[in-house]
Amino acid sequence: MFINRLPYRVMKEIRFRDDILPLKDKLFRLALRITLNREEAEDIVQDTLLKMWERREEWSQIESLEAFCMTMCRNLALDRNGAARRSNLPLNEDIDAPPSLVTPLDELDRRQRIEALQQFIDGLPEQWRSIMLLRETEGKRYDEIANILGISESQVKVYLHRARTRLREQMSKLDGIVK
């Protein structure tokens, strides 16, 4: 008697509306972060969803639909950006202290630090920035990032560590200059 030794996978019916369409916001944030253009990011999300629909026959063979969609979106955004230098969105400046405690000098210092940090992040290699975005902004786990970027989980950790170390070094240099 022959026994099938392939791992048994429970076949779940995948529905575009329930399983893929809810990813559109995450896809948009990723595309916007890469392209820095709202209309371009919307087009990329639409293209990603369209490509996923065209590949609906393959859905049951995809281990992680989210990782697959994120990878497709990222690749489309990078392709659309071409070889142009990619930079990040400005950091959120909604960090407010009570008005009575913020002096104009404090506000100037805060804005300069945010601009410097943004420049440091922009100076990171593209893959490091992508990893930081997925980990810090999207809250992805290391294994999810590895799937999305097509690299090993250990490489994700190494690149993230290097990016954080470089940013800390740059910020400490800035602190030394400012003080």
mmCIF file of C-alpha atoms in Angstrom:
data_model
loop_
_atom_site.group_PDB
_atom_site.id
_atom_site.type_symbol
_atom_site.label_atom_id
_atom_site.label_comp_id
_atom_site.label_asym_id
_atom_site.label_seq_id
_atom_site.Cartn_x
_atom_site.Cartn_y
_atom_site.Cartn_z
ATOM 1 C CA MET A 1 0.000 0.000 0.000
ATOM 2 C CA PHE A 2 1.415 3.397 -1.035
ATOM 3 C CA ILE A 3 1.152 6.241 1.472
ATOM 4 C CA ASN A 4 1.396 9.796 0.271
ATOM 5 C CA ARG A 5 4.255 11.358 2.221
ATOM 6 C CA LEU A 6 3.576 14.909 1.128
ATOM 7 C CA PRO A 7 2.592 17.213 3.982
ATOM 8 C CA TYR A 8 -1.137 17.490 4.370
ATOM 9 C CA ARG A 9 -2.433 21.022 3.852
ATOM 10 C CA VAL A 10 -5.932 22.010 4.696
ATOM 11 C CA MET A 11 -7.378 23.610 1.613
ATOM 12 C CA LYS A 12 -9.092 26.867 2.495
ATOM 13 C CA GLU A 13 -11.286 28.562 -0.019
ATOM 14 C CA ILE A 14 -9.667 31.905 -0.728
ATOM 15 C CA ARG A 15 -11.919 34.793 -1.597
ATOM 16 C CA PHE A 16 -10.700 38.005 -3.154
ATOM 17 C CA ARG A 17 -13.087 40.179 -1.147
ATOM 18 C CA ASP A 18 -12.303 38.530 2.199
ATOM 19 C CA ASP A 19 -8.643 37.550 1.902
ATOM 20 C CA ILE A 20 -6.920 39.862 -0.582
ATOM 21 C CA LEU A 21 -8.869 43.115 -0.738
ATOM 22 C CA PRO A 22 -8.369 43.862 2.993
ATOM 23 C CA LEU A 23 -4.615 44.092 2.296
ATOM 24 C CA LYS A 24 -5.073 47.224 0.171
ATOM 25 C CA ASP A 25 -4.211 49.670 2.975
ATOM 26 C CA LYS A 26 -0.964 47.890 3.806
ATOM 27 C CA LEU A 27 -0.109 47.702 0.113
ATOM 28 C CA PHE A 28 -0.826 51.410 -0.271
ATOM 29 C CA ARG A 29 1.429 52.374 2.647
ATOM 30 C CA LEU A 30 4.245 50.268 1.217
ATOM 31 C CA ALA A 31 3.841 51.679 -2.303
ATOM 32 C CA LEU A 32 3.590 55.247 -0.994
ATOM 33 C CA ARG A 33 6.710 54.802 1.108
ATOM 34 C CA ILE A 34 8.652 53.695 -1.972
ATOM 35 C CA THR A 35 7.235 56.050 -4.612
ATOM 36 C CA LEU A 36 6.499 59.135 -2.473
ATOM 37 C CA ASN A 37 3.592 59.842 -4.793
ATOM 38 C CA ARG A 38 0.006 59.237 -3.728
ATOM 39 C CA GLU A 39 -1.407 58.753 -7.243
ATOM 40 C CA GLU A 40 1.464 56.463 -8.218
ATOM 41 C CA ALA A 41 0.955 54.408 -5.052
ATOM 42 C CA GLU A 42 -2.767 54.078 -5.783
ATOM 43 C CA ASP A 43 -1.968 52.855 -9.301
ATOM 44 C CA ILE A 44 0.515 50.339 -7.936
ATOM 45 C CA VAL A 45 -2.034 48.967 -5.467
ATOM 46 C CA GLN A 46 -4.588 48.685 -8.250
ATOM 47 C CA ASP A 47 -2.036 46.881 -10.454
ATOM 48 C CA THR A 48 -1.152 44.557 -7.579
ATOM 49 C CA LEU A 49 -4.779 43.655 -6.947
ATOM 50 C CA LEU A 50 -5.388 43.175 -10.662
ATOM 51 C CA LYS A 51 -2.367 40.878 -10.980
ATOM 52 C CA MET A 52 -3.543 38.894 -7.975
ATOM 53 C CA TRP A 53 -6.965 38.477 -9.592
ATOM 54 C CA GLU A 54 -5.334 37.305 -12.816
ATOM 55 C CA ARG A 55 -3.414 34.696 -10.801
ATOM 56 C CA ARG A 56 -6.476 33.425 -8.913
ATOM 57 C CA GLU A 57 -5.866 29.874 -10.154
ATOM 58 C CA GLU A 58 -2.597 29.861 -8.161
ATOM 59 C CA TRP A 59 -3.991 31.164 -4.846
ATOM 60 C CA SER A 60 -4.287 27.747 -3.267
ATOM 61 C CA GLN A 61 -0.579 27.129 -3.878
ATOM 62 C CA ILE A 62 0.578 30.347 -2.197
ATOM 63 C CA GLU A 63 1.659 29.809 1.388
ATOM 64 C CA SER A 64 1.160 33.414 2.548
ATOM 65 C CA LEU A 65 -1.098 35.612 0.456
ATOM 66 C CA GLU A 66 -0.085 38.704 2.411
ATOM 67 C CA ALA A 67 3.626 38.131 1.874
ATOM 68 C CA PHE A 68 3.009 37.369 -1.797
ATOM 69 C CA CYS A 69 0.958 40.550 -2.276
ATOM 70 C CA MET A 70 3.462 42.696 -0.385
ATOM 71 C CA THR A 71 6.318 41.305 -2.481
ATOM 72 C CA MET A 72 4.415 41.923 -5.700
ATOM 73 C CA CYS A 73 3.536 45.470 -4.615
ATOM 74 C CA ARG A 74 7.111 46.221 -3.601
ATOM 75 C CA ASN A 75 8.475 44.930 -6.898
ATOM 76 C CA LEU A 76 5.947 46.951 -8.904
ATOM 77 C CA ALA A 77 6.796 50.094 -6.936
ATOM 78 C CA LEU A 78 10.525 49.587 -7.382
ATOM 79 C CA ASP A 79 10.062 48.870 -11.084
ATOM 80 C CA ARG A 80 7.962 51.970 -11.495
ATOM 81 C CA ASN A 81 10.528 54.073 -9.659
ATOM 82 C CA GLY A 82 13.241 52.759 -11.933
ATOM 83 C CA ALA A 83 16.794 53.552 -11.024
ATOM 84 C CA ALA A 84 15.886 56.909 -9.464
ATOM 85 C CA ARG A 85 17.115 57.536 -5.947
ATOM 86 C CA ARG A 86 14.498 56.395 -3.473
ATOM 87 C CA SER A 87 13.883 58.384 -0.349
ATOM 88 C CA ASN A 88 11.449 58.089 2.526
ATOM 89 C CA LEU A 89 8.465 60.141 3.557
ATOM 90 C CA PRO A 90 9.143 62.893 6.050
ATOM 91 C CA LEU A 91 8.907 61.760 9.627
ATOM 92 C CA ASN A 92 5.683 62.514 11.398
ATOM 93 C CA GLU A 93 5.967 65.892 13.056
ATOM 94 C CA ASP A 94 2.803 65.536 15.119
ATOM 95 C CA ILE A 95 4.822 65.170 18.299
ATOM 96 C CA ASP A 96 3.547 68.054 20.367
ATOM 97 C CA ALA A 97 4.409 69.256 23.804
ATOM 98 C CA PRO A 98 2.217 71.680 25.678
ATOM 99 C CA PRO A 99 2.708 75.122 24.071
ATOM 100 C CA SER A 100 3.821 76.699 27.320
ATOM 101 C CA LEU A 101 6.782 74.289 27.589
ATOM 102 C CA VAL A 102 8.080 74.614 24.013
ATOM 103 C CA THR A 103 10.394 77.485 23.292
ATOM 104 C CA PRO A 104 11.225 78.576 19.742
ATOM 105 C CA LEU A 105 14.758 77.243 20.271
ATOM 106 C CA ASP A 106 13.379 73.855 21.354
ATOM 107 C CA GLU A 107 11.120 73.762 18.302
ATOM 108 C CA LEU A 108 14.014 74.638 15.985
ATOM 109 C CA ASP A 109 16.173 71.919 17.564
ATOM 110 C CA ARG A 110 13.380 69.350 17.203
ATOM 111 C CA ARG A 111 12.816 70.213 13.532
ATOM 112 C CA GLN A 112 16.544 70.039 12.801
ATOM 113 C CA ARG A 113 16.807 66.630 14.472
ATOM 114 C CA ILE A 114 13.843 65.317 12.478
ATOM 115 C CA GLU A 115 15.346 66.609 9.219
ATOM 116 C CA ALA A 116 18.734 65.108 10.064
ATOM 117 C CA LEU A 117 17.194 61.754 10.983
ATOM 118 C CA GLN A 118 15.228 61.767 7.722
ATOM 119 C CA GLN A 119 18.430 62.423 5.770
ATOM 120 C CA PHE A 120 20.194 59.589 7.601
ATOM 121 C CA ILE A 121 17.329 57.215 6.804
ATOM 122 C CA ASP A 122 17.345 58.347 3.163
ATOM 123 C CA GLY A 123 21.053 57.540 3.049
ATOM 124 C CA LEU A 124 20.531 53.907 4.036
ATOM 125 C CA PRO A 125 20.614 51.217 1.347
ATOM 126 C CA GLU A 126 17.162 50.570 -0.127
ATOM 127 C CA GLN A 127 16.849 47.084 1.347
ATOM 128 C CA TRP A 128 17.689 48.357 4.853
ATOM 129 C CA ARG A 129 15.040 51.085 4.512
ATOM 130 C CA SER A 130 12.481 48.523 3.343
ATOM 131 C CA ILE A 131 13.234 46.309 6.320
ATOM 132 C CA MET A 132 12.933 49.246 8.718
ATOM 133 C CA LEU A 133 9.611 50.240 7.137
ATOM 134 C CA LEU A 134 8.189 46.743 7.358
ATOM 135 C CA ARG A 135 9.407 46.199 10.928
ATOM 136 C CA GLU A 136 8.971 49.612 12.536
ATOM 137 C CA THR A 137 6.005 51.033 10.607
ATOM 138 C CA GLU A 138 4.069 47.940 9.541
ATOM 139 C CA GLY A 139 4.968 45.852 12.604
ATOM 140 C CA LYS A 140 5.896 42.790 10.556
ATOM 141 C CA ARG A 141 7.653 39.814 12.123
ATOM 142 C CA TYR A 142 11.115 38.829 10.929
ATOM 143 C CA ASP A 143 9.830 35.767 9.067
ATOM 144 C CA GLU A 144 7.191 37.862 7.278
ATOM 145 C CA ILE A 145 9.805 40.402 6.204
ATOM 146 C CA ALA A 146 12.037 37.594 4.971
ATOM 147 C CA ASN A 147 9.180 36.214 2.850
ATOM 148 C CA ILE A 148 8.304 39.621 1.441
ATOM 149 C CA LEU A 149 11.887 40.522 0.525
ATOM 150 C CA GLY A 150 12.979 37.034 -0.489
ATOM 151 C CA ILE A 151 15.906 36.860 1.929
ATOM 152 C CA SER A 152 16.625 34.766 4.995
ATOM 153 C CA GLU A 153 15.285 35.669 8.408
ATOM 154 C CA SER A 154 18.825 35.953 9.767
ATOM 155 C CA GLN A 155 19.703 38.384 6.969
ATOM 156 C CA VAL A 156 16.681 40.512 7.935
ATOM 157 C CA LYS A 157 17.980 40.682 11.507
ATOM 158 C CA VAL A 158 21.492 41.547 10.349
ATOM 159 C CA TYR A 159 20.319 44.340 8.032
ATOM 160 C CA LEU A 160 17.959 45.747 10.657
ATOM 161 C CA HIS A 161 20.733 45.733 13.258
ATOM 162 C CA ARG A 162 23.125 47.471 10.857
ATOM 163 C CA ALA A 163 20.543 50.097 9.936
ATOM 164 C CA ARG A 164 19.737 50.855 13.569
ATOM 165 C CA THR A 165 23.429 50.966 14.491
ATOM 166 C CA ARG A 166 24.187 53.364 11.648
ATOM 167 C CA LEU A 167 21.288 55.627 12.651
ATOM 168 C CA ARG A 168 22.412 55.624 16.298
ATOM 169 C CA GLU A 169 25.958 56.546 15.238
ATOM 170 C CA GLN A 170 24.709 59.360 13.025
ATOM 171 C CA MET A 171 22.420 60.721 15.732
ATOM 172 C CA SER A 172 25.192 60.595 18.343
ATOM 173 C CA LYS A 173 27.442 62.563 15.950
ATOM 174 C CA LEU A 174 24.636 65.080 15.581
ATOM 175 C CA ASP A 175 24.262 65.304 19.383
ATOM 176 C CA GLY A 176 27.995 65.972 19.644
ATOM 177 C CA ILE A 177 27.763 68.822 17.135
ATOM 178 C CA VAL A 178 24.640 70.363 18.639
ATOM 179 C CA LYS A 179 25.868 70.366 22.235
#
